[in-house]
Amino acid sequence: MENVQQLTKTIQSIGCNDRRLERFENLYPLPNGISYNSYFIDDEKTAIIDTVDSSVTLQYLENIKFALHGRDLDYLVVNHMEPDHCANIVEIAKLYPNFKLVGNKKTLQFFEQFYPETDLSANYMLVKNGATLSLGQHQLTFMLAPMVHWPEVMFTYESTEKILFSADAFGTFGAMNGNLFTDELDYEQLYGDESRRYYTNIVGKYGPQVTKALKKASDFDIAMIAPLHGPVWRTNHNYILDRYKAWSSYTPEKSGVVVPYASAYGNTASAVDYLVAQLSAQGIQDIRVYDVSKTHPSYVIADIFKYSHVIFAASTYNLALYPSMSALLDEMTILDIKDRKYALIGNGSWAPMATKHMVDFFETQKNWTNLAEPITITTALTKEHQAEFDALAKTVADSIKAETEK
Ligand code: FEO
């Protein structure tokens, strides 16, 4: 049976939820599932904005059939040609062969790469930045938004009801819970952290492109922002826009410290526990400590975007950096995270090399500010290093307090 919700009198949300998928893109854990949003515009001409993942095809096709009420489909606008959104184009083509597939040059190129066995070239409607399409009452304008999150991405603005269909932008991990709009739920509680983890890990590398897209979108009078994942924004746009401005410019949301550590037998972990207790004694609140062997890097990355300071602590492993810390640093490089203050603690029982590997890594990073001489311990934290740890806690605490007072 169909399951559709009214966005407005003439626009429906026809997307679906997936709570079974373990990992988004086979990488990022989804403890609360994910929604794949799709929208149907009912006018003189009918149009769908984006499709959904193949895992929910059956429900999705029922939703389309219901929304059309026996009419034909005139347009399928593809804002994003990634399989979580484009997986049903071929299915739609089988059922509604007369539709026009609306996309830019790259959209159509990617369609052919993903679906080489299906020739829809006769259905193509190629659009350029700023092109418009009238459905009757509804008028669509297409705006290229490359790298938010792939190069073919575009936003579609509907000017009669003032709706920005924003592709992946302003979306979140987490399935929908029945409530379609952000003002019908406790967004901060349900999606606050997950929307950050979604943005930072999926689009985090493309801050400058996101900034550009935000600037372009600000030319439009926007009543509603309809993303491809998660609930729709019809009020309080500034909440999400402000967060996007911070994330895309790599500006910390909060002065505070994240402490990711890698520890084989618990000695580095114990040293970190001593350090964070001293930070707390210095008045630092809301400290975030993560064992990077246990916590998926996407959660740590999200907090590194959120906070201003990071202390990395890791042991040596076969003369190299402990692999799970190495994986976190790799991920940071991939995402091009910058503009944070940091300190380093290395450990090793013989030939301790972790400190050197981390120092070498940060020499290659942009705009990371080192706060203190790296500390190296040889297995357990002892009285010999207590003063160094106390001094490090004071240095980091003073720096955080100075940021807070700015
Ligand atoms: Fe939701 Fe970039 O795909």
PDB file of C-alpha atoms in Angstrom, residues 90-231:
ATOM      1  CA  VAL A  90      15.329   2.440 -14.844  1.00  0.00           C
ATOM      2  CA  GLU A  91      12.273   1.066 -12.986  1.00  0.00           C
ATOM      3  CA  ILE A  92      10.379   4.284 -13.638  1.00  0.00           C
ATOM      4  CA  ALA A  93      11.363   4.173 -17.306  1.00  0.00           C
ATOM      5  CA  LYS A  94       9.814   0.716 -17.625  1.00  0.00           C
ATOM      6  CA  LEU A  95       6.501   1.884 -16.126  1.00  0.00           C
ATOM      7  CA  TYR A  96       6.279   5.422 -17.554  1.00  0.00           C
ATOM      8  CA  PRO A  97       8.321   5.361 -20.773  1.00  0.00           C
ATOM      9  CA  ASN A  98       7.200   8.812 -21.984  1.00  0.00           C
ATOM     10  CA  PHE A  99       8.861  10.775 -19.162  1.00  0.00           C
ATOM     11  CA  LYS A 100      11.655  13.284 -19.682  1.00  0.00           C
ATOM     12  CA  LEU A 101      14.803  12.641 -17.653  1.00  0.00           C
ATOM     13  CA  VAL A 102      15.919  16.107 -16.532  1.00  0.00           C
ATOM     14  CA  GLY A 103      19.574  16.525 -15.724  1.00  0.00           C
ATOM     15  CA  ASN A 104      22.746  18.378 -16.591  1.00  0.00           C
ATOM     16  CA  LYS A 105      25.515  17.060 -18.811  1.00  0.00           C
ATOM     17  CA  LYS A 106      27.254  15.225 -15.965  1.00  0.00           C
ATOM     18  CA  THR A 107      23.988  13.771 -14.627  1.00  0.00           C
ATOM     19  CA  LEU A 108      23.281  12.132 -17.951  1.00  0.00           C
ATOM     20  CA  GLN A 109      26.891  11.011 -18.331  1.00  0.00           C
ATOM     21  CA  PHE A 110      26.760   9.348 -14.892  1.00  0.00           C
ATOM     22  CA  PHE A 111      23.426   7.735 -15.776  1.00  0.00           C
ATOM     23  CA  GLU A 112      25.108   6.023 -18.712  1.00  0.00           C
ATOM     24  CA  GLN A 113      28.037   4.947 -16.511  1.00  0.00           C
ATOM     25  CA  PHE A 114      25.797   3.435 -13.837  1.00  0.00           C
ATOM     26  CA  TYR A 115      23.214   1.903 -16.180  1.00  0.00           C
ATOM     27  CA  PRO A 116      25.063   1.047 -19.414  1.00  0.00           C
ATOM     28  CA  GLU A 117      22.434  -1.523 -20.382  1.00  0.00           C
ATOM     29  CA  THR A 118      19.583   1.021 -20.481  1.00  0.00           C
ATOM     30  CA  ASP A 119      19.403   3.536 -23.299  1.00  0.00           C
ATOM     31  CA  LEU A 120      17.201   6.457 -22.279  1.00  0.00           C
ATOM     32  CA  SER A 121      18.829   9.000 -24.577  1.00  0.00           C
ATOM     33  CA  ALA A 122      15.476   9.678 -26.270  1.00  0.00           C
ATOM     34  CA  ASN A 123      14.109  10.749 -22.867  1.00  0.00           C
ATOM     35  CA  TYR A 124      16.910  13.161 -21.989  1.00  0.00           C
ATOM     36  CA  MET A 125      16.152  16.802 -21.209  1.00  0.00           C
ATOM     37  CA  LEU A 126      19.509  18.474 -20.786  1.00  0.00           C
ATOM     38  CA  VAL A 127      19.476  21.560 -18.543  1.00  0.00           C
ATOM     39  CA  LYS A 128      22.126  24.157 -17.757  1.00  0.00           C
ATOM     40  CA  ASN A 129      22.650  26.305 -14.691  1.00  0.00           C
ATOM     41  CA  GLY A 130      19.727  28.743 -14.385  1.00  0.00           C
ATOM     42  CA  ALA A 131      17.454  26.836 -16.810  1.00  0.00           C
ATOM     43  CA  THR A 132      13.740  26.836 -15.981  1.00  0.00           C
ATOM     44  CA  LEU A 133      10.882  24.422 -16.509  1.00  0.00           C
ATOM     45  CA  SER A 134       7.175  25.223 -16.177  1.00  0.00           C
ATOM     46  CA  LEU A 135       4.846  22.502 -14.921  1.00  0.00           C
ATOM     47  CA  GLY A 136       1.795  24.814 -15.018  1.00  0.00           C
ATOM     48  CA  GLN A 137       1.434  26.543 -11.650  1.00  0.00           C
ATOM     49  CA  HIS A 138       4.858  25.376 -10.513  1.00  0.00           C
ATOM     50  CA  GLN A 139       8.037  26.811 -11.996  1.00  0.00           C
ATOM     51  CA  LEU A 140      11.345  25.021 -11.539  1.00  0.00           C
ATOM     52  CA  THR A 141      14.774  26.645 -11.734  1.00  0.00           C
ATOM     53  CA  PHE A 142      17.876  24.480 -11.812  1.00  0.00           C
ATOM     54  CA  MET A 143      21.051  25.591 -10.072  1.00  0.00           C
ATOM     55  CA  LEU A 144      24.292  23.640 -10.350  1.00  0.00           C
ATOM     56  CA  ALA A 145      25.833  22.815  -6.958  1.00  0.00           C
ATOM     57  CA  PRO A 146      28.905  20.781  -7.901  1.00  0.00           C
ATOM     58  CA  MET A 147      30.573  18.675  -5.184  1.00  0.00           C
ATOM     59  CA  VAL A 148      27.652  18.956  -2.786  1.00  0.00           C
ATOM     60  CA  HIS A 149      28.293  16.053  -2.826  1.00  0.00           C
ATOM     61  CA  TRP A 150      29.231  14.832  -6.340  1.00  0.00           C
ATOM     62  CA  PRO A 151      30.133  16.929  -9.404  1.00  0.00           C
ATOM     63  CA  GLU A 152      26.741  16.544 -11.110  1.00  0.00           C
ATOM     64  CA  VAL A 153      24.681  17.755  -8.135  1.00  0.00           C
ATOM     65  CA  MET A 154      22.156  20.496  -8.694  1.00  0.00           C
ATOM     66  CA  PHE A 155      19.498  22.156  -6.561  1.00  0.00           C
ATOM     67  CA  THR A 156      15.982  22.691  -7.924  1.00  0.00           C
ATOM     68  CA  TYR A 157      14.027  25.745  -6.764  1.00  0.00           C
ATOM     69  CA  GLU A 158      10.239  25.831  -7.131  1.00  0.00           C
ATOM     70  CA  SER A 159       9.264  29.479  -7.136  1.00  0.00           C
ATOM     71  CA  THR A 160       5.471  29.333  -6.627  1.00  0.00           C
ATOM     72  CA  GLU A 161       5.652  27.588  -3.257  1.00  0.00           C
ATOM     73  CA  LYS A 162       9.265  28.733  -2.671  1.00  0.00           C
ATOM     74  CA  ILE A 163      10.719  25.293  -2.085  1.00  0.00           C
ATOM     75  CA  LEU A 164      14.409  24.520  -2.438  1.00  0.00           C
ATOM     76  CA  PHE A 165      14.993  20.860  -3.307  1.00  0.00           C
ATOM     77  CA  SER A 166      18.516  20.747  -1.950  1.00  0.00           C
ATOM     78  CA  ALA A 167      19.828  17.265  -2.867  1.00  0.00           C
ATOM     79  CA  ASP A 168      22.118  15.919  -0.106  1.00  0.00           C
ATOM     80  CA  ALA A 169      22.555  19.372   1.470  1.00  0.00           C
ATOM     81  CA  PHE A 170      20.786  19.917   4.813  1.00  0.00           C
ATOM     82  CA  GLY A 171      20.076  16.194   5.119  1.00  0.00           C
ATOM     83  CA  THR A 172      20.916  13.770   7.892  1.00  0.00           C
ATOM     84  CA  PHE A 173      21.485  10.155   8.825  1.00  0.00           C
ATOM     85  CA  GLY A 174      18.497   8.671  10.646  1.00  0.00           C
ATOM     86  CA  ALA A 175      15.212   7.353   9.262  1.00  0.00           C
ATOM     87  CA  MET A 176      12.075   9.459   9.521  1.00  0.00           C
ATOM     88  CA  ASN A 177       9.758   8.737  12.424  1.00  0.00           C
ATOM     89  CA  GLY A 178       6.477   9.757  10.844  1.00  0.00           C
ATOM     90  CA  ASN A 179       6.990  13.493  11.281  1.00  0.00           C
ATOM     91  CA  LEU A 180       7.803  15.085   7.935  1.00  0.00           C
ATOM     92  CA  PHE A 181       8.875  18.538   9.150  1.00  0.00           C
ATOM     93  CA  THR A 182      11.697  19.473  11.501  1.00  0.00           C
ATOM     94  CA  ASP A 183       9.329  21.647  13.552  1.00  0.00           C
ATOM     95  CA  GLU A 184       7.203  18.592  14.396  1.00  0.00           C
ATOM     96  CA  LEU A 185      10.038  16.909  16.293  1.00  0.00           C
ATOM     97  CA  ASP A 186      12.997  17.513  18.599  1.00  0.00           C
ATOM     98  CA  TYR A 187      15.600  17.930  15.827  1.00  0.00           C
ATOM     99  CA  GLU A 188      18.509  18.508  18.177  1.00  0.00           C
ATOM    100  CA  GLN A 189      17.722  15.335  20.093  1.00  0.00           C
ATOM    101  CA  LEU A 190      16.877  13.119  17.099  1.00  0.00           C
ATOM    102  CA  TYR A 191      19.173  14.423  14.392  1.00  0.00           C
ATOM    103  CA  GLY A 192      21.521  17.051  15.891  1.00  0.00           C
ATOM    104  CA  ASP A 193      24.616  14.827  16.118  1.00  0.00           C
ATOM    105  CA  GLU A 194      23.690  12.614  13.175  1.00  0.00           C
ATOM    106  CA  SER A 195      23.276  15.553  10.802  1.00  0.00           C
ATOM    107  CA  ARG A 196      26.787  16.695  11.767  1.00  0.00           C
ATOM    108  CA  ARG A 197      28.190  13.182  11.283  1.00  0.00           C
ATOM    109  CA  TYR A 198      26.411  13.028   7.923  1.00  0.00           C
ATOM    110  CA  TYR A 199      27.699  16.396   6.680  1.00  0.00           C
ATOM    111  CA  THR A 200      31.249  16.114   7.988  1.00  0.00           C
ATOM    112  CA  ASN A 201      31.909  12.621   6.679  1.00  0.00           C
ATOM    113  CA  ILE A 202      29.974  12.803   3.411  1.00  0.00           C
ATOM    114  CA  VAL A 203      30.483  16.394   2.248  1.00  0.00           C
ATOM    115  CA  GLY A 204      33.109  17.598   4.756  1.00  0.00           C
ATOM    116  CA  LYS A 205      35.902  17.754   2.203  1.00  0.00           C
ATOM    117  CA  TYR A 206      34.001  20.200   0.000  1.00  0.00           C
ATOM    118  CA  GLY A 207      33.657  23.189   2.309  1.00  0.00           C
ATOM    119  CA  PRO A 208      34.476  25.816  -0.368  1.00  0.00           C
ATOM    120  CA  GLN A 209      31.947  24.311  -2.801  1.00  0.00           C
ATOM    121  CA  VAL A 210      29.294  24.161  -0.067  1.00  0.00           C
ATOM    122  CA  THR A 211      29.978  27.817   0.763  1.00  0.00           C
ATOM    123  CA  LYS A 212      29.500  28.698  -2.918  1.00  0.00           C
ATOM    124  CA  ALA A 213      26.221  26.755  -3.125  1.00  0.00           C
ATOM    125  CA  LEU A 214      24.924  28.425   0.064  1.00  0.00           C
ATOM    126  CA  LYS A 215      25.687  31.803  -1.479  1.00  0.00           C
ATOM    127  CA  LYS A 216      23.851  30.944  -4.701  1.00  0.00           C
ATOM    128  CA  ALA A 217      20.849  29.584  -2.762  1.00  0.00           C
ATOM    129  CA  SER A 218      20.644  32.797  -0.731  1.00  0.00           C
ATOM    130  CA  ASP A 219      19.467  34.563  -3.927  1.00  0.00           C
ATOM    131  CA  PHE A 220      16.176  32.657  -3.630  1.00  0.00           C
ATOM    132  CA  ASP A 221      13.278  33.425  -1.318  1.00  0.00           C
ATOM    133  CA  ILE A 222      13.017  30.090   0.483  1.00  0.00           C
ATOM    134  CA  ALA A 223       9.990  28.937   2.464  1.00  0.00           C
ATOM    135  CA  MET A 224      10.959  25.274   2.609  1.00  0.00           C
ATOM    136  CA  ILE A 225      14.167  23.273   2.254  1.00  0.00           C
ATOM    137  CA  ALA A 226      13.513  19.722   1.109  1.00  0.00           C
ATOM    138  CA  PRO A 227      16.631  17.529   1.328  1.00  0.00           C
ATOM    139  CA  LEU A 228      17.155  13.987   0.081  1.00  0.00           C
ATOM    140  CA  HIS A 229      17.649  12.536   3.573  1.00  0.00           C
ATOM    141  CA  GLY A 230      15.749  13.410   6.751  1.00  0.00           C
ATOM    142  CA  PRO A 231      12.988  15.874   7.592  1.00  0.00           C
TER     143      PRO A 231
END
